[in-house]
CSV table of C-alpha atoms in Angstrom, one decimal:
chain,number,residue,atom,x,y,z
A,25,GLY,CA,138.4,61.8,113.2
A,26,TYR,CA,134.8,63.0,113.3
A,27,GLN,CA,131.6,61.0,113.2
A,28,ALA,CA,128.5,61.8,111.1
A,29,VAL,CA,124.9,61.0,111.9
A,30,LEU,CA,121.9,60.8,109.5
A,31,MET,CA,118.5,60.7,111.3
A,32,ALA,CA,115.3,59.6,109.4
A,33,PRO,CA,111.8,59.5,110.7
A,34,THR,CA,111.0,55.9,109.9
A,35,GLU,CA,112.9,52.6,110.0
A,36,ILE,CA,112.0,51.9,106.3
A,37,LEU,CA,113.6,55.2,105.2
A,38,ALA,CA,116.6,54.7,107.5
A,39,LYS,CA,117.1,51.3,106.0
A,40,GLN,CA,116.8,52.7,102.4
A,41,HIS,CA,119.5,55.3,103.2
A,42,PHE,CA,121.7,52.6,104.8
A,43,GLU,CA,121.4,50.2,101.9
A,44,SER,CA,122.2,52.9,99.3
A,45,LEU,CA,125.0,54.7,101.2
A,46,ALA,CA,126.9,51.8,102.9
A,47,PRO,CA,128.2,50.3,99.6
A,48,VAL,CA,129.4,53.7,98.5
A,49,PHE,CA,131.3,54.5,101.7
A,50,LYS,CA,132.7,50.9,102.0
A,51,LYS,CA,134.7,51.5,98.8
A,52,ALA,CA,136.3,54.5,100.6
A,53,GLY,CA,137.0,52.5,103.7
A,54,VAL,CA,134.4,54.3,105.8
A,55,SER,CA,132.4,52.3,108.3
A,56,VAL,CA,128.6,52.8,108.3
A,57,ARG,CA,126.2,51.3,110.8
A,58,LEU,CA,122.4,51.3,111.1
A,59,LEU,CA,120.7,52.0,114.5
A,60,THR,CA,117.0,51.6,114.9
A,61,GLY,CA,114.5,50.7,117.6
A,62,GLY,CA,113.7,47.3,116.0
A,63,MET,CA,117.2,45.9,116.3
A,64,LYS,CA,117.9,42.8,118.3
A,65,ALA,CA,119.6,43.5,121.7
A,66,ALA,CA,122.9,41.8,120.9
A,67,GLU,CA,123.2,43.7,117.6
A,68,ARG,CA,122.3,47.0,119.3
A,69,ARG,CA,124.9,46.5,122.0
A,70,GLU,CA,127.6,45.8,119.4
A,71,THR,CA,126.6,48.9,117.3
A,72,LEU,CA,126.5,51.1,120.5
A,73,SER,CA,130.0,49.9,121.4
A,74,GLU,CA,131.4,50.8,117.9
A,75,ILE,CA,129.8,54.2,118.1
A,76,ARG,CA,131.2,54.9,121.5
A,77,GLU,CA,134.7,53.7,120.5
A,78,GLY,CA,134.7,55.6,117.2
A,79,SER,CA,135.2,52.6,114.9
A,80,CYS,CA,131.8,53.4,113.4
A,81,GLN,CA,132.3,56.6,111.4
A,82,ILE,CA,128.7,57.1,110.0
A,83,VAL,CA,125.5,56.2,111.9
A,84,ILE,CA,122.2,56.1,110.1
A,85,GLY,CA,119.0,55.6,112.1
A,86,THR,CA,115.7,56.8,113.5
A,87,HIS,CA,114.8,58.4,116.9
A,88,ALA,CA,117.0,55.6,118.4
A,89,LEU,CA,120.0,57.9,117.7
A,90,ILE,CA,119.0,60.4,120.4
A,91,VAL,CA,118.3,58.0,123.4
A,92,ASP,CA,120.5,58.6,126.4
A,93,ASP,CA,122.7,55.4,126.1
A,94,VAL,CA,123.9,56.4,122.6
A,95,ILE,CA,127.3,58.0,123.2
A,96,TYR,CA,129.2,59.3,120.3
A,97,ASN,CA,133.0,59.3,120.2
A,98,ASN,CA,133.5,62.6,118.3
A,99,LEU,CA,130.3,63.8,116.6
A,100,GLY,CA,131.1,66.4,113.9
A,101,LEU,CA,128.1,66.4,111.5
A,102,VAL,CA,124.4,65.9,112.2
A,103,ILE,CA,122.0,65.5,109.2
A,104,THR,CA,118.2,65.3,109.7
A,105,ASP,CA,116.2,64.0,106.8
A,106,GLU,CA,112.5,64.9,106.4
A,107,GLN,CA,113.1,67.3,109.2
A,108,HIS,CA,109.5,68.4,109.3
A,109,ARG,CA,108.6,65.0,110.8
A,110,PHE,CA,110.7,65.7,114.0
A,111,GLY,CA,109.9,68.0,116.9
A,112,VAL,CA,112.0,71.0,117.7
A,113,ASN,CA,113.4,69.4,120.9
A,114,GLN,CA,114.3,66.1,119.1
A,115,ARG,CA,116.4,68.0,116.5
A,116,ILE,CA,118.1,70.0,119.3
A,117,LYS,CA,118.8,66.8,121.3
A,118,LEU,CA,120.6,65.2,118.4
A,119,GLY,CA,122.7,68.3,117.9
A,120,GLU,CA,123.6,68.3,121.6
A,121,LYS,CA,125.1,64.8,121.3
A,122,GLY,CA,128.4,66.4,120.1
A,123,GLU,CA,130.5,69.5,120.8
A,124,SER,CA,128.9,72.1,118.5
A,125,PRO,CA,128.6,69.7,115.4
A,126,HIS,CA,127.7,71.1,112.0
A,127,ILE,CA,124.0,70.7,111.4
A,128,LEU,CA,122.2,70.1,108.1
A,129,VAL,CA,118.4,69.7,107.9
A,130,MET,CA,116.7,68.4,104.7
A,131,THR,CA,113.1,68.6,103.6
A,132,ALA,CA,111.1,68.8,100.4
A,133,THR,CA,108.7,71.3,102.1
A,134,PRO,CA,109.9,73.5,104.9
A,135,ILE,CA,107.2,73.8,107.6
A,136,PRO,CA,106.2,77.4,108.5
A,137,ARG,CA,108.4,77.6,111.6
A,138,THR,CA,111.4,76.5,109.6
A,139,LEU,CA,110.7,79.2,107.0
A,140,ALA,CA,110.4,81.8,109.7
A,141,VAL,CA,113.7,80.8,111.2
A,142,ILE,CA,115.3,81.3,107.8
A,143,LEU,CA,113.8,84.7,107.6
A,144,TYR,CA,114.6,85.7,111.2
A,145,GLY,CA,117.3,83.4,112.5
A,146,GLU,CA,120.7,81.8,111.8
A,147,LEU,CA,119.9,79.1,109.2
A,148,SER,CA,121.5,79.4,105.8
A,149,MET,CA,119.7,77.8,102.9
A,150,SER,CA,120.5,75.8,99.8
A,151,VAL,CA,117.8,75.1,97.3
A,152,ILE,CA,117.8,72.2,94.8
A,153,ASP,CA,115.2,73.5,92.3
A,154,ALA,CA,115.7,71.1,89.4
A,155,LEU,CA,114.2,67.6,89.0
A,156,PRO,CA,116.6,64.7,88.9
A,157,ALA,CA,117.6,63.5,85.4
A,158,GLY,CA,114.8,61.6,83.6
A,159,ARG,CA,112.0,62.7,85.9
A,160,GLN,CA,108.8,64.5,84.7
A,161,GLU,CA,106.6,67.0,86.4
A,162,ILE,CA,103.7,65.4,88.3
A,163,VAL,CA,100.3,66.3,86.9
A,164,THR,CA,98.1,67.5,89.8
A,165,LYS,CA,94.3,67.8,89.4
A,166,GLU,CA,91.5,68.7,91.8
A,167,ILE,CA,88.7,66.0,91.6
A,168,LYS,CA,85.1,66.5,92.4
A,169,GLU,CA,82.8,63.7,93.4
A,170,GLU,CA,81.2,63.5,90.0
A,171,GLN,CA,84.6,63.0,88.4
A,172,ARG,CA,85.5,59.9,90.6
A,173,ALA,CA,84.5,57.3,88.0
A,174,GLU,CA,86.7,58.9,85.4
A,175,MET,CA,89.6,59.0,87.9
A,176,TYR,CA,89.2,55.3,88.7
A,177,LEU,CA,89.3,54.5,85.0
A,178,SER,CA,92.6,56.4,84.8
A,179,LEU,CA,94.0,54.3,87.6
A,180,LYS,CA,92.9,51.1,85.7
A,181,LYS,CA,94.8,52.2,82.7
A,182,GLU,CA,97.9,52.7,84.8
A,183,PHE,CA,97.5,49.2,86.3
A,184,ALA,CA,97.3,47.8,82.8
A,185,LYS,CA,100.7,49.4,82.1
A,186,GLY,CA,102.1,47.6,85.1
A,187,ARG,CA,102.2,50.7,87.3
A,188,GLN,CA,101.3,51.0,91.0
A,189,ALA,CA,99.2,53.6,92.9
A,190,TYR,CA,98.4,55.0,96.4
A,191,VAL,CA,95.1,56.1,97.8
A,192,VAL,CA,95.4,58.1,101.0
A,193,THR,CA,92.6,58.7,103.4
A,194,PRO,CA,92.4,60.8,106.7
A,195,LEU,CA,90.8,57.9,108.7
A,196,ILE,CA,91.3,54.2,109.4
A,197,GLU,CA,87.7,53.5,110.1
A,198,GLU,CA,84.4,55.3,109.4
A,199,SER,CA,83.5,57.9,112.1
A,200,GLU,CA,80.0,58.7,113.1
A,201,SER,CA,81.0,62.2,114.1
A,202,LEU,CA,82.7,63.0,110.8
A,203,GLU,CA,80.5,63.0,107.7
A,204,ASN,CA,81.8,62.6,104.2
A,205,VAL,CA,85.3,61.6,105.4
A,206,SER,CA,86.7,58.6,103.8
A,207,SER,CA,88.5,55.7,105.6
A,208,THR,CA,90.9,53.1,104.5
A,209,GLU,CA,88.7,50.2,105.4
A,210,THR,CA,85.6,51.6,103.5
A,211,LEU,CA,87.6,52.5,100.4
A,212,TYR,CA,89.3,49.1,100.4
A,213,GLY,CA,85.9,47.4,100.2
A,214,GLU,CA,84.7,49.8,97.4
A,215,LEU,CA,87.8,49.4,95.3
A,216,LYS,CA,88.0,45.7,95.8
A,217,LYS,CA,84.4,45.5,94.5
A,218,LEU,CA,85.3,47.8,91.5
A,219,TYR,CA,88.6,46.2,90.4
A,220,GLY,CA,88.1,42.6,91.6
A,221,ASP,CA,91.0,40.2,91.6
A,222,SER,CA,92.7,42.0,88.7
A,223,VAL,CA,94.3,44.4,91.0
A,224,SER,CA,96.3,43.4,94.1
A,225,MET,CA,95.5,45.6,97.1
A,226,ALA,CA,96.6,46.1,100.6
A,227,ILE,CA,96.0,48.5,103.6
A,228,VAL,CA,98.6,50.2,105.7
A,229,HIS,CA,98.0,52.6,108.7
A,230,GLY,CA,99.5,53.7,111.9
A,231,ALA,CA,97.4,51.4,114.1
A,232,MET,CA,99.1,48.3,112.6
A,233,LYS,CA,102.1,46.7,114.2
A,234,GLN,CA,105.5,47.9,112.9
A,235,SER,CA,106.3,44.4,111.5
A,236,GLU,CA,102.9,44.4,109.6
A,237,LYS,CA,103.5,47.8,108.2
A,238,ASP,CA,107.1,46.9,107.1
A,239,SER,CA,105.8,43.7,105.4
A,240,VAL,CA,103.2,45.6,103.4
A,241,MET,CA,105.6,48.4,102.4
A,242,GLU,CA,108.2,45.8,101.4
A,243,ASN,CA,105.7,43.9,99.2
A,244,PHE,CA,104.6,47.2,97.6
A,245,SER,CA,108.2,48.2,96.9
A,246,LYS,CA,108.8,44.8,95.3
A,247,GLY,CA,105.8,45.2,93.0
A,248,LYS,CA,103.7,42.5,94.7
A,249,ILE,CA,100.9,45.0,95.5
A,250,ASP,CA,99.4,47.2,92.8
A,251,LEU,CA,97.3,49.5,95.0
A,252,LEU,CA,98.1,50.6,98.5
A,253,ILE,CA,95.3,52.2,100.5
A,254,ALA,CA,96.8,54.1,103.4
A,255,THR,CA,96.7,56.9,105.9
A,256,SER,CA,99.4,59.6,105.9
A,257,VAL,CA,101.8,57.0,107.4
A,258,ILE,CA,103.2,56.8,103.9
A,259,GLU,CA,104.0,60.5,103.8
A,260,VAL,CA,107.7,59.7,104.1
A,261,GLY,CA,109.8,56.5,104.1
A,262,ILE,CA,109.0,54.8,100.8
A,263,ASP,CA,110.7,55.1,97.4
A,264,VAL,CA,108.9,53.2,94.6
A,265,PRO,CA,109.8,54.5,91.2
A,266,ASN,CA,107.1,52.3,89.6
A,267,SER,CA,104.3,54.1,91.5
A,268,THR,CA,102.7,56.7,89.2
A,269,VAL,CA,99.3,57.7,90.8
A,270,MET,CA,98.6,59.4,94.2
A,271,VAL,CA,94.9,59.8,95.1
A,272,ILE,CA,94.3,61.9,98.2
A,273,GLU,CA,90.8,61.5,99.6
A,274,ASN,CA,89.4,64.5,101.6
A,275,ALA,CA,92.4,66.6,100.5
A,276,GLU,CA,90.8,69.6,102.3
A,277,ARG,CA,91.7,67.8,105.6
A,278,PHE,CA,95.5,67.9,105.0
A,279,GLY,CA,97.8,70.9,105.2
A,280,LEU,CA,99.8,72.1,102.2
A,281,ALA,CA,103.1,70.7,103.4
A,282,GLN,CA,101.5,67.3,103.9
A,283,LEU,CA,99.8,67.4,100.5
A,284,HIS,CA,103.1,68.2,98.9
A,285,GLN,CA,104.9,65.4,100.8
A,286,LEU,CA,102.2,62.9,99.8
A,287,ARG,CA,102.4,64.0,96.2
A,288,GLY,CA,106.2,63.4,96.4
A,289,ARG,CA,105.6,59.6,96.8
A,290,VAL,CA,105.0,59.4,93.0
A,291,GLY,CA,107.0,60.9,90.2
A,292,ARG,CA,110.2,59.1,91.4
A,293,GLY,CA,110.9,57.3,88.1
A,294,LYS,CA,110.9,57.9,84.4
A,295,HIS,CA,107.1,57.5,84.0
A,296,GLN,CA,104.5,60.3,83.9
A,297,SER,CA,102.9,60.5,87.3
A,298,TYR,CA,99.6,62.0,88.5
A,299,CYS,CA,98.2,63.3,91.8
A,300,TYR,CA,94.4,63.5,92.2
A,301,LEU,CA,93.1,65.7,95.1
A,302,ILE,CA,89.5,64.8,96.0
A,303,ASN,CA,88.2,67.9,97.6
A,304,LYS,CA,85.0,67.8,99.6
A,305,GLY,CA,85.6,71.1,101.4
A,306,THR,CA,83.6,74.2,100.7
A,307,GLY,CA,85.6,76.8,102.7
A,308,ASP,CA,88.0,79.4,101.2
A,309,VAL,CA,91.1,77.9,102.8
A,310,ALA,CA,90.4,74.5,101.2
A,311,LYS,CA,89.9,76.2,97.8
A,312,LYS,CA,93.1,78.1,98.1
A,313,ARG,CA,95.1,75.0,99.1
A,314,MET,CA,93.8,73.1,96.0
A,315,LYS,CA,94.6,76.0,93.7
A,316,ILE,CA,98.1,76.3,95.1
A,317,MET,CA,98.8,72.5,94.8
A,318,CYS,CA,97.5,72.4,91.2
A,319,SER,CA,99.5,75.4,90.1
A,320,SER,CA,102.9,74.7,91.7
A,321,SER,CA,105.4,71.9,92.6
A,322,ASP,CA,107.8,74.4,94.2
A,323,GLY,CA,108.3,73.4,97.8
A,324,PHE,CA,109.4,76.9,98.9
A,325,TYR,CA,106.5,78.6,97.2
A,326,ILE,CA,104.1,76.1,98.8
A,327,SER,CA,105.7,76.7,102.2
A,328,GLU,CA,105.3,80.5,101.8
A,329,LYS,CA,101.6,80.0,101.0
A,330,ASP,CA,101.4,77.7,104.0
A,331,LEU,CA,103.0,80.5,106.1
A,332,GLU,CA,100.3,82.9,104.9
A,333,LEU,CA,97.5,80.5,105.7
A,334,ARG,CA,98.8,79.2,109.1
A,335,GLY,CA,101.4,81.6,110.4
A,336,PRO,CA,105.1,81.0,111.1
A,337,GLY,CA,104.7,79.2,114.4
A,338,GLU,CA,105.9,80.4,117.8
A,339,ILE,CA,109.5,81.1,116.6
A,340,PHE,CA,110.8,81.4,120.1
A,341,GLY,CA,109.0,78.4,121.4
A,342,VAL,CA,108.3,74.8,120.2
A,343,ARG,CA,104.9,75.2,118.4
A,344,GLN,CA,105.4,74.7,114.7
A,345,HIS,CA,102.4,76.5,113.3
A,346,GLY,CA,99.9,79.2,114.3
A,347,LEU,CA,100.6,82.9,114.8
A,348,PRO,CA,103.3,83.9,117.4
A,349,ASP,CA,102.6,86.0,120.4
A,350,GLY,CA,102.9,89.8,119.9
A,351,ASP,CA,101.6,92.3,117.5
A,352,PHE,CA,103.8,91.7,114.5
A,353,LYS,CA,102.5,88.2,113.7
A,354,GLY,CA,105.2,86.8,111.5
A,355,ARG,CA,106.2,90.0,109.7
A,356,LYS,CA,109.1,89.3,107.4
A,357,LEU,CA,112.5,90.9,108.3
A,358,GLU,CA,115.3,92.0,106.0
A,359,THR,CA,118.1,89.5,106.4
A,360,PRO,CA,121.9,89.8,105.8
A,361,PHE,CA,123.4,88.9,102.4
A,362,ASP,CA,126.8,87.8,103.8
A,363,ASP,CA,128.5,86.4,106.9
A,364,ARG,CA,129.4,89.7,108.5
A,365,VAL,CA,126.0,90.0,110.2
A,366,ARG,CA,125.0,87.0,112.2
A,367,PRO,CA,121.5,87.0,113.6
A,368,THR,CA,120.9,85.9,117.2
A,369,SER,CA,120.7,82.1,117.3
A,370,ASP,CA,117.1,80.8,117.5
A,371,LYS,CA,118.1,78.6,120.5
A,372,VAL,CA,119.3,81.7,122.4
A,373,LYS,CA,116.1,83.6,121.6
A,374,GLU,CA,114.0,80.7,122.6
A,375,ALA,CA,115.7,80.4,126.0
A,376,LEU,CA,115.6,84.2,126.6
A,377,PHE,CA,111.9,84.7,125.9
A,378,SER,CA,111.0,81.6,127.8
A,379,ILE,CA,112.6,83.2,130.8
A,380,LEU,CA,111.4,86.7,130.2
A,381,MET,CA,107.9,85.8,128.9
A,382,ASN,CA,106.0,87.8,131.5
A,383,GLU,CA,108.5,90.5,132.1
A,384,THR,CA,108.6,92.0,128.6
A,385,GLY,CA,105.5,94.3,129.0
A,386,ASP,CA,106.4,98.0,129.4
A,387,ALA,CA,110.1,97.1,129.6
A,388,VAL,CA,113.0,99.1,128.2
A,389,VAL,CA,115.2,96.8,126.1
A,390,CYS,CA,118.7,97.2,124.8
A,391,ASP,CA,119.5,95.0,121.9
A,392,LEU,CA,123.4,95.0,121.8
A,393,PHE,CA,125.1,93.6,118.7
A,394,ALA,CA,121.7,93.9,117.2
A,395,GLY,CA,122.4,92.3,113.8
A,396,THR,CA,119.0,92.4,112.1
A,397,GLY,CA,117.3,93.7,115.2
A,398,SER,CA,115.1,90.6,115.4
A,399,LEU,CA,115.5,90.2,119.1
A,400,GLY,CA,114.6,93.8,120.0
A,401,ILE,CA,111.7,93.8,117.5
A,402,GLU,CA,110.3,90.6,119.1
A,403,ALA,CA,110.5,92.3,122.5
A,404,LEU,CA,108.6,95.3,121.1
A,405,SER,CA,106.1,92.9,119.6
A,406,ARG,CA,105.6,91.4,123.1
A,407,GLY,CA,104.8,94.8,124.7
A,408,ALA,CA,108.2,96.4,125.5
A,409,LYS,CA,107.9,100.2,125.9
A,410,ARG,CA,111.1,101.1,124.1
A,411,CYS,CA,114.1,99.4,122.5
A,412,TYR,CA,117.6,100.7,121.9
A,413,PHE,CA,119.5,98.9,119.1
A,414,ALA,CA,123.3,99.0,119.1
A,415,ASP,CA,125.8,97.6,116.6
A,416,ALA,CA,129.2,98.6,115.3
A,417,ALA,CA,128.6,97.3,111.8
A,418,SER,CA,127.1,99.9,109.4
A,419,SER,CA,125.4,97.0,107.5
A,420,SER,CA,123.6,96.0,110.7
A,421,ILE,CA,122.4,99.5,111.3
A,422,LYS,CA,120.9,99.6,107.8
A,423,LEU,CA,119.2,96.3,108.4
A,424,VAL,CA,117.8,97.4,111.8
A,425,LYS,CA,116.5,100.7,110.3
A,426,ALA,CA,114.8,98.8,107.5
A,427,ASN,CA,113.2,96.4,109.8
A,428,VAL,CA,112.1,98.8,112.5
């Protein structure tokens, strides 16, 4: 008698999930509905009524799922797809729509804060580390400016085979304050001049109306557009198996997680795919990012490297990158191997340290039912004078000793 919810970050992705899942569940007699911000008022009222009455058993949608007037009859499972695109509070709000529903978060690249919660908190983890049947590893290369012409020739060969490609830029328009940073409009003009009418091109970016973006994306997915020049708006929410090339301009201006997500727009079919990272950066961090991307397609390895470069985020707060407060700065803790030791929930720790933020210094702390000791260790990291750890489980005591 429970309901399930699947939340996606874009309407396009939500619609793709709905179109693929609804026919499957229909055969089993399960009702599936789509709820997005772009629905007509009458259609939305009907869907909300079905959700409230419980006749709708699975709801697929966007942020529209967490607005106040969406009332679930008996929510038992919450699934967040591409979870790195949602804020901490948004994910919590969806979970609070039910009475302690089961929660599943999915992503190709865990953001640093998520990885830190896995290390310190209550999330258990499942890893799908194999490519789907028939897919090939994406070839990733760092491209210097002098190699640009050769890269464009490679794109032309792919277009001749009937394939499609993306070019992603950091900016929509040229900026006087940012030198050597590519924009969608400038590149569109350059590539139109290079390829002429032989290649169908379009632009998509966040400043466009949603209806305009949807139209471009739909035409690209139908094969009417060969080359899509875009900002990172295409990071999620589009699945085109025929697209085989991803070019990322100014790759040094993107984080590892974002680079990995953008690369994931290709390699979704049976054809060999390529990702070209055009690096104009000279700093050590940019060089490290390019090396990591070219050497690995493992999302968890990439996220660990992102963790090293950016820090785990403020694990007890809502920031999702940067070093946490305190002296330990994201030090990894030993975690339990079974269900007998349950670390303090991240939500409880977040609330606790938000209340005690200025009271921790020189305090004497007692961490009862210590588990891994993460709560007491965080208190020490924030300036507590002393901490006593107590737990009846011998396995917990071993963990606490190892961590302290």
